[in-house]
Coordinates of C-alpha atoms and ligand atoms in Angstrom, one line a residue:
M1 CA 74.9 137.6 113.7
T2 CA 71.6 137.5 115.3
P3 CA 71.1 139.8 117.9
V4 CA 71.3 136.6 120.9
A5 CA 74.3 135.2 119.1
M6 CA 75.7 138.7 119.8
G7 CA 74.7 138.9 123.3
I8 CA 72.4 141.7 122.7
P9 CA 68.5 141.3 124.3
T10 CA 66.1 141.1 121.9
V11 CA 63.6 142.4 124.6
R12 CA 64.4 146.4 124.7
G13 CA 61.7 147.7 127.0
D14 CA 61.6 151.0 125.9
S15 CA 58.1 151.6 126.7
V16 CA 57.6 151.6 130.6
S17 CA 54.8 151.7 133.1
M18 CA 55.1 153.9 135.4
A19 CA 51.2 152.4 137.3
G20 CA 51.4 152.8 140.6
R21 CA 54.2 154.3 140.9
P22 CA 54.0 157.4 143.7
D23 CA 55.5 161.0 142.8
S24 CA 58.9 160.6 144.4
V25 CA 61.9 161.8 142.5
G26 CA 64.6 158.7 143.3
L27 CA 65.1 155.2 141.3
I28 CA 62.1 153.3 143.5
D29 CA 60.9 150.3 142.5
K30 CA 57.9 148.2 143.7
F31 CA 59.4 146.7 146.2
G32 CA 60.4 149.7 148.3
R33 CA 64.1 149.5 147.0
V34 CA 65.7 152.6 146.2
A35 CA 68.8 152.7 143.8
R36 CA 71.8 155.2 144.3
D37 CA 74.8 153.2 143.2
F38 CA 75.0 153.8 139.3
R39 CA 77.2 150.9 137.6
V40 CA 78.5 152.9 134.1
S41 CA 80.0 150.2 131.6
I42 CA 82.0 152.1 129.2
T43 CA 83.1 149.4 127.3
E44 CA 82.8 145.8 125.8
K45 CA 86.4 145.5 125.6
C46 CA 89.1 143.7 127.3
S47 CA 92.7 143.1 127.8
L48 CA 91.7 139.3 129.4
R49 CA 89.3 136.7 128.7
C50 CA 88.6 135.2 132.2
T51 CA 86.6 131.7 131.5
Y52 CA 83.4 132.6 134.0
C53 CA 83.1 135.7 131.6
M54 CA 84.3 136.4 128.4
P55 CA 84.2 134.1 124.9
E56 CA 87.7 133.4 124.5
E57 CA 87.6 135.3 121.3
G58 CA 86.3 138.2 122.7
L59 CA 82.7 139.9 122.7
P60 CA 81.5 141.2 119.3
A61 CA 82.5 144.6 119.0
I62 CA 80.1 147.6 119.5
S63 CA 80.4 150.0 116.4
P64 CA 82.0 153.4 118.2
Q65 CA 78.5 155.3 116.7
D66 CA 76.8 152.6 119.0
L67 CA 79.0 153.3 122.0
L68 CA 78.3 156.5 124.1
S69 CA 80.5 159.3 123.9
A70 CA 82.5 160.7 127.0
D71 CA 80.1 163.9 127.1
E72 CA 77.2 161.7 126.7
I73 CA 78.6 159.8 129.6
V74 CA 79.1 162.9 131.7
R75 CA 75.4 164.0 131.2
V76 CA 73.8 161.1 132.3
V77 CA 75.6 160.4 135.3
G78 CA 75.0 164.5 136.1
I79 CA 71.2 163.7 135.6
G80 CA 71.7 160.5 138.2
V81 CA 73.3 163.0 140.4
D82 CA 71.2 166.1 140.1
L83 CA 67.7 164.7 139.7
V84 CA 66.9 160.5 140.3
G85 CA 69.1 160.7 143.7
I86 CA 72.4 158.8 142.4
R87 CA 75.3 158.9 145.5
E88 CA 78.0 156.8 144.0
V89 CA 79.4 156.2 140.5
R90 CA 81.4 153.2 139.4
F91 CA 82.6 152.5 136.0
T92 CA 82.9 149.7 134.9
G93 CA 82.9 147.5 131.3
G94 CA 84.4 145.0 129.7
E95 CA 87.6 146.7 131.0
P96 CA 87.4 150.7 131.6
L97 CA 91.2 151.0 131.0
M98 CA 90.3 149.8 127.5
R99 CA 89.2 153.1 126.6
K100 CA 91.1 155.7 125.8
D101 CA 89.7 158.6 127.2
L102 CA 88.5 157.5 130.7
E103 CA 90.2 160.2 131.9
K104 CA 88.3 162.5 130.0
I105 CA 85.5 160.8 131.8
I106 CA 86.3 161.0 135.1
S107 CA 87.7 164.3 134.8
G108 CA 84.3 165.4 132.9
C109 CA 81.8 163.7 135.8
A110 CA 84.1 164.8 138.9
Q111 CA 83.8 168.3 137.5
R112 CA 80.1 167.6 136.9
V113 CA 79.0 166.4 140.1
P114 CA 82.4 167.5 142.6
G115 CA 82.0 165.6 145.7
I116 CA 80.2 162.2 144.6
P117 CA 82.9 159.3 145.1
L118 CA 83.9 158.0 141.4
A119 CA 85.4 154.4 141.6
M120 CA 86.3 152.1 138.9
T121 CA 86.1 148.0 138.5
T122 CA 89.2 146.6 137.0
N123 CA 91.6 144.1 136.2
A124 CA 94.5 146.2 136.5
V125 CA 96.3 145.3 133.3
G126 CA 98.1 149.1 132.6
L127 CA 97.2 150.6 135.3
E128 CA 100.8 151.3 136.4
H129 CA 101.1 153.6 133.5
R130 CA 97.7 155.6 134.0
A131 CA 96.9 155.6 137.9
A132 CA 98.7 158.6 139.0
Q133 CA 96.5 160.6 135.6
L134 CA 93.3 158.8 136.7
A135 CA 93.6 160.4 140.0
A136 CA 94.7 163.7 139.1
A137 CA 90.9 163.5 137.0
G138 CA 89.0 162.6 140.3
L139 CA 89.3 158.8 140.0
T140 CA 88.5 158.1 144.1
R141 CA 89.0 154.7 144.5
V142 CA 89.4 151.1 142.4
N143 CA 88.6 147.7 143.0
V144 CA 90.6 145.0 141.3
S145 CA 90.1 142.0 140.2
L146 CA 92.5 139.6 141.2
D147 CA 91.6 135.8 141.2
S148 CA 94.9 134.2 142.0
V149 CA 98.7 135.6 142.6
D150 CA 100.1 132.3 140.8
R151 CA 101.6 133.2 137.6
A152 CA 100.9 130.0 135.8
H153 CA 97.3 129.7 137.0
F154 CA 96.3 132.8 136.9
A155 CA 97.3 133.1 133.4
E156 CA 95.1 130.1 132.5
L157 CA 91.9 131.6 134.3
T158 CA 92.5 134.7 132.1
R159 CA 93.7 133.3 129.2
R160 CA 96.5 135.8 129.3
D161 CA 100.1 135.7 131.3
R162 CA 99.4 139.2 132.6
L163 CA 99.9 138.4 136.4
P164 CA 102.9 140.9 136.9
S165 CA 101.4 143.9 135.4
V166 CA 98.2 143.3 137.4
L167 CA 100.5 143.5 140.4
A168 CA 102.1 146.5 139.0
G169 CA 98.8 148.3 138.6
I170 CA 97.7 147.3 142.1
R171 CA 101.4 148.4 143.6
A172 CA 100.3 151.7 141.7
A173 CA 97.1 153.0 142.6
A174 CA 98.1 152.1 146.2
K175 CA 100.9 154.6 145.8
V176 CA 98.7 157.3 144.7
G177 CA 96.1 157.2 147.3
L178 CA 93.1 155.4 144.9
A179 CA 92.0 154.1 148.2
P180 CA 90.3 152.0 150.1
L181 CA 91.7 149.8 147.5
K182 CA 89.9 146.3 147.4
V183 CA 90.5 143.0 145.7
N184 CA 87.8 140.8 144.2
A185 CA 87.8 137.4 143.4
V186 CA 85.7 135.0 142.3
L187 CA 85.4 131.6 143.0
M188 CA 86.0 128.8 140.9
R189 CA 86.7 125.3 141.9
E190 CA 90.4 125.8 140.1
T191 CA 91.0 128.9 142.4
L192 CA 90.0 127.3 146.1
A193 CA 92.9 125.5 146.7
G194 CA 94.8 128.9 145.7
A195 CA 92.4 131.1 148.0
P196 CA 94.9 131.2 151.5
E197 CA 97.3 132.6 149.7
L198 CA 95.7 135.3 147.8
L199 CA 94.6 136.0 150.9
Q200 CA 98.1 136.2 152.6
W201 CA 98.9 138.1 149.6
C202 CA 96.4 140.8 150.5
L203 CA 97.1 141.0 153.8
D204 CA 100.8 142.0 153.1
A205 CA 99.9 144.2 150.5
G206 CA 97.3 145.5 153.0
V207 CA 94.8 145.5 150.6
E208 CA 90.9 144.2 151.9
L209 CA 89.9 141.1 149.6
R210 CA 86.7 139.6 149.1
F211 CA 85.6 136.4 147.0
I212 CA 82.4 136.5 144.7
E213 CA 80.5 133.2 144.3
Q214 CA 80.6 132.8 140.5
M215 CA 77.0 133.5 139.0
P216 CA 75.8 132.1 135.5
L217 CA 77.0 135.2 133.8
D218 CA 79.7 133.4 131.6
A219 CA 79.7 134.2 127.9
D220 CA 80.1 130.4 127.0
H221 CA 76.8 129.2 129.6
T222 CA 79.1 126.8 131.5
W223 CA 77.7 127.8 134.9
A224 CA 76.6 124.9 136.7
R225 CA 74.7 125.2 140.5
A226 CA 76.5 122.0 141.3
N227 CA 79.5 123.2 139.9
M228 CA 80.0 126.1 141.7
V229 CA 82.1 126.9 144.7
T230 CA 80.0 128.0 147.8
A231 CA 80.6 130.5 150.5
D232 CA 80.8 127.6 152.8
E233 CA 83.5 125.8 151.3
L234 CA 85.7 128.9 151.0
L235 CA 85.1 129.4 154.7
A236 CA 86.2 125.6 155.2
E237 CA 89.4 126.0 153.1
L238 CA 90.8 129.7 154.6
G239 CA 89.7 128.1 158.0
T240 CA 92.8 125.3 157.0
Q241 CA 95.3 128.4 157.5
F242 CA 93.3 131.4 159.0
E243 CA 91.4 132.1 161.9
L244 CA 88.5 133.9 161.2
A245 CA 85.6 135.0 162.9
E246 CA 82.0 136.5 161.4
I247 CA 81.5 140.5 161.8
G248 CA 79.0 140.9 159.4
R249 CA 77.5 143.9 157.3
D250 CA 77.4 147.3 158.4
D251 CA 75.3 148.4 155.5
P252 CA 72.1 145.8 154.7
S253 CA 73.0 147.2 150.9
A254 CA 76.7 145.9 151.0
P255 CA 76.8 142.7 149.4
A256 CA 79.9 141.8 151.4
E257 CA 79.8 140.0 154.4
E258 CA 82.8 140.5 156.6
W259 CA 84.8 138.2 158.5
S260 CA 87.5 139.2 161.0
V261 CA 91.1 137.3 160.1
D262 CA 93.1 135.9 162.8
G263 CA 91.7 138.6 165.8
G264 CA 91.6 141.4 163.4
P265 CA 92.1 144.3 162.3
A266 CA 92.3 142.9 159.3
T267 CA 89.4 141.2 157.6
V268 CA 88.2 139.1 154.3
G269 CA 84.4 139.7 152.5
I270 CA 82.9 137.6 151.3
I271 CA 80.0 138.2 148.6
A272 CA 77.8 135.3 148.2
S273 CA 75.5 136.4 145.5
V274 CA 74.2 132.9 144.9
T275 CA 74.1 130.9 147.9
R276 CA 73.0 134.1 150.2
S277 CA 71.1 136.5 147.9
F278 CA 71.1 140.1 148.8
C279 CA 68.7 141.2 146.0
A280 CA 66.3 142.5 148.9
D281 CA 68.2 145.1 149.8
C282 CA 69.5 145.6 146.3
D283 CA 70.7 149.3 145.3
R284 CA 72.2 149.3 142.2
T285 CA 71.2 150.9 139.3
R286 CA 73.1 150.0 135.7
M287 CA 74.0 151.0 132.1
T288 CA 75.4 149.3 129.6
A289 CA 78.1 150.9 126.8
E290 CA 75.1 151.2 124.6
G291 CA 73.6 153.5 126.6
T292 CA 70.6 151.2 127.9
I293 CA 69.4 151.2 131.7
R294 CA 69.3 147.9 133.1
S295 CA 67.6 147.3 136.4
C296 CA 69.0 143.8 137.3
L297 CA 71.7 142.3 136.0
F298 CA 69.7 139.6 135.6
S299 CA 66.9 141.2 133.4
D300 CA 67.1 141.2 129.7
R301 CA 64.5 144.2 129.5
E302 CA 66.3 147.1 129.1
V303 CA 65.7 150.6 128.6
D304 CA 67.4 152.5 125.9
L305 CA 68.4 156.0 127.3
R306 CA 70.8 156.8 124.0
A307 CA 67.8 156.3 121.7
A308 CA 66.0 159.5 123.8
L309 CA 69.2 161.1 124.2
R310 CA 70.3 161.1 120.4
S311 CA 66.7 162.3 119.8
G312 CA 66.5 165.3 122.2
A313 CA 65.1 164.6 124.9
S314 CA 65.4 167.0 128.1
D315 CA 66.9 165.9 131.7
Q316 CA 64.0 165.7 132.7
E317 CA 62.7 163.1 130.1
L318 CA 65.8 161.3 130.3
A319 CA 65.0 161.3 134.0
D320 CA 61.8 160.0 133.7
L321 CA 62.5 157.0 131.6
W322 CA 64.8 156.2 133.7
R323 CA 62.4 155.9 136.8
G324 CA 60.6 153.7 134.9
A325 CA 63.4 151.6 134.2
M326 CA 63.4 150.7 138.1
W327 CA 60.3 151.3 139.1
N328 CA 59.8 147.6 136.9
K329 CA 62.6 146.2 138.6
W330 CA 61.9 142.8 139.6
A331 CA 62.2 140.9 143.3
G332 CA 64.9 138.9 142.4
H333 CA 67.3 137.0 139.9
G334 CA 65.8 133.8 141.2
I335 CA 69.1 131.8 140.2
A336 CA 68.0 129.0 142.7
S337 CA 64.2 128.3 141.4
A338 CA 63.7 125.9 138.3
D339 CA 62.9 128.0 136.5
F340 CA 65.7 130.3 136.0
V341 CA 66.9 131.2 133.0
P342 CA 70.1 133.3 132.6
P343 CA 70.6 136.6 130.9
E344 CA 71.4 136.8 127.5
R345 CA 74.3 139.3 128.2
S346 CA 77.3 137.4 130.3
M347 CA 78.7 139.8 132.9
G348 CA 81.5 141.5 130.8
A349 CA 78.6 142.7 128.6
I350 CA 76.5 144.4 131.0
G351 CA 79.1 145.4 133.4
G352 CA 79.5 143.8 136.7
Ligands
SAM1 N1 87.4 144.6 133.9 C1 86.6 144.4 134.8 C2 87.1 143.5 136.1 O1 87.2 142.7 136.0 O2 87.5 144.0 137.3 C3 85.6 145.1 135.1 C4 84.7 144.2 134.6 S1 84.3 143.0 135.3 C5 83.0 141.9 134.1 C6 83.1 143.3 136.9 C7 83.3 142.3 137.5 O3 82.9 141.1 137.2 C8 85.0 141.4 138.2 O4 85.4 141.4 139.6 C9 84.7 139.9 138.0 O5 85.8 139.8 138.3 C10 83.6 140.0 137.6 N2 82.4 138.6 137.0 C11 82.5 138.3 135.8 N3 81.7 137.1 135.5 C12 81.2 136.7 136.7 C13 80.4 135.7 137.0 N4 80.0 135.0 136.0 N5 80.1 135.4 138.1 C14 80.7 136.9 139.1 N6 81.3 138.1 138.7 C15 81.6 138.0 137.8
SF4_2 FE1 87.6 140.7 131.0 FE2 86.5 142.0 133.4 FE3 85.7 140.3 132.5 FE4 87.4 139.5 133.2 S1 85.8 140.0 134.6 S2 86.8 139.2 131.0 S3 89.1 140.9 133.2 S4 85.6 142.2 132.0

């Protein structure tokens, strides 16, 4: 299989230009943004096959020697916090719970960077059996991805009949204090009519719900601008059953715009990544499960930290590579432009 067919970028920008970069320790880019939020993908494997993300057969397996080990992940997280100004770490994938050594990764990071929030984005399948250990290891909070509370509909969207396990996972996470617990739902034409029911379920369960506009990051490349559900359509749908009032954003780098529900205090968030892009305030930096730094979800230019790390680079050298990767971050994803080309990797292969 060719690298492109495997969803691995052919452009791996290992040599990065630092021309014009001011002498700053942080992860600044040419547009004045500073990345402090580190998304770490730890696996390509997943227990679900969401249609807007994964191909039916799953992603091609990463060989064990190509995957960053727990110790390597902890080292990079340590460099991130000590040397380049990372202030929050989020583990993602694929599905982070697919890694048996997740507790080791979390506890290693918790000891290495005490006080830094360690979060996880998860589909929650099987979380009920691990929530207590993960909290004890030092996990601070979880975002659970859940698009429908209708069992048949969930099974259709994810190609797996696992809704009961997800709901049990959410309850277990809340019970062990992994808070604030947020639910993320990707907006699809098929899910739109069920959006009020999902919101009601989250209100009853006391968890925050955020809807995310579907982005062109599906492995099957079926996304089309004309078919995607927009934030405005969602607001109209929710408005048939709830009274919503716009609150806005507290923090400009927080992607979700908040709306109060039925006079509050409950809220619902909307992440309009496509129709109201927040690229100008983006503070993310990402690492793939193979240890490449990615400055943007949509840019296939990656800097190979793993190769440097395994050939004996010092922490300072790794920090410089990382700074170079982020200095060259582009202005925005340009989904609306006529010459937009989706990235080679899908969301599950990058880490959302
Ligand atoms: N498996 C975990 C999960 O689903 O939460 C973590 C990885 S998943 C790739 C991270 C997030 O990306 C999820 O919230 C998922 O809904 C979102 N996602 C996946 N594909 C997407 C797409 N095409 N557009 C927008 N969000 C997407
Ligand atoms: Fe798996 Fe998450 Fe992608 Fe769904 S969104 S297929 S749960 S990685």
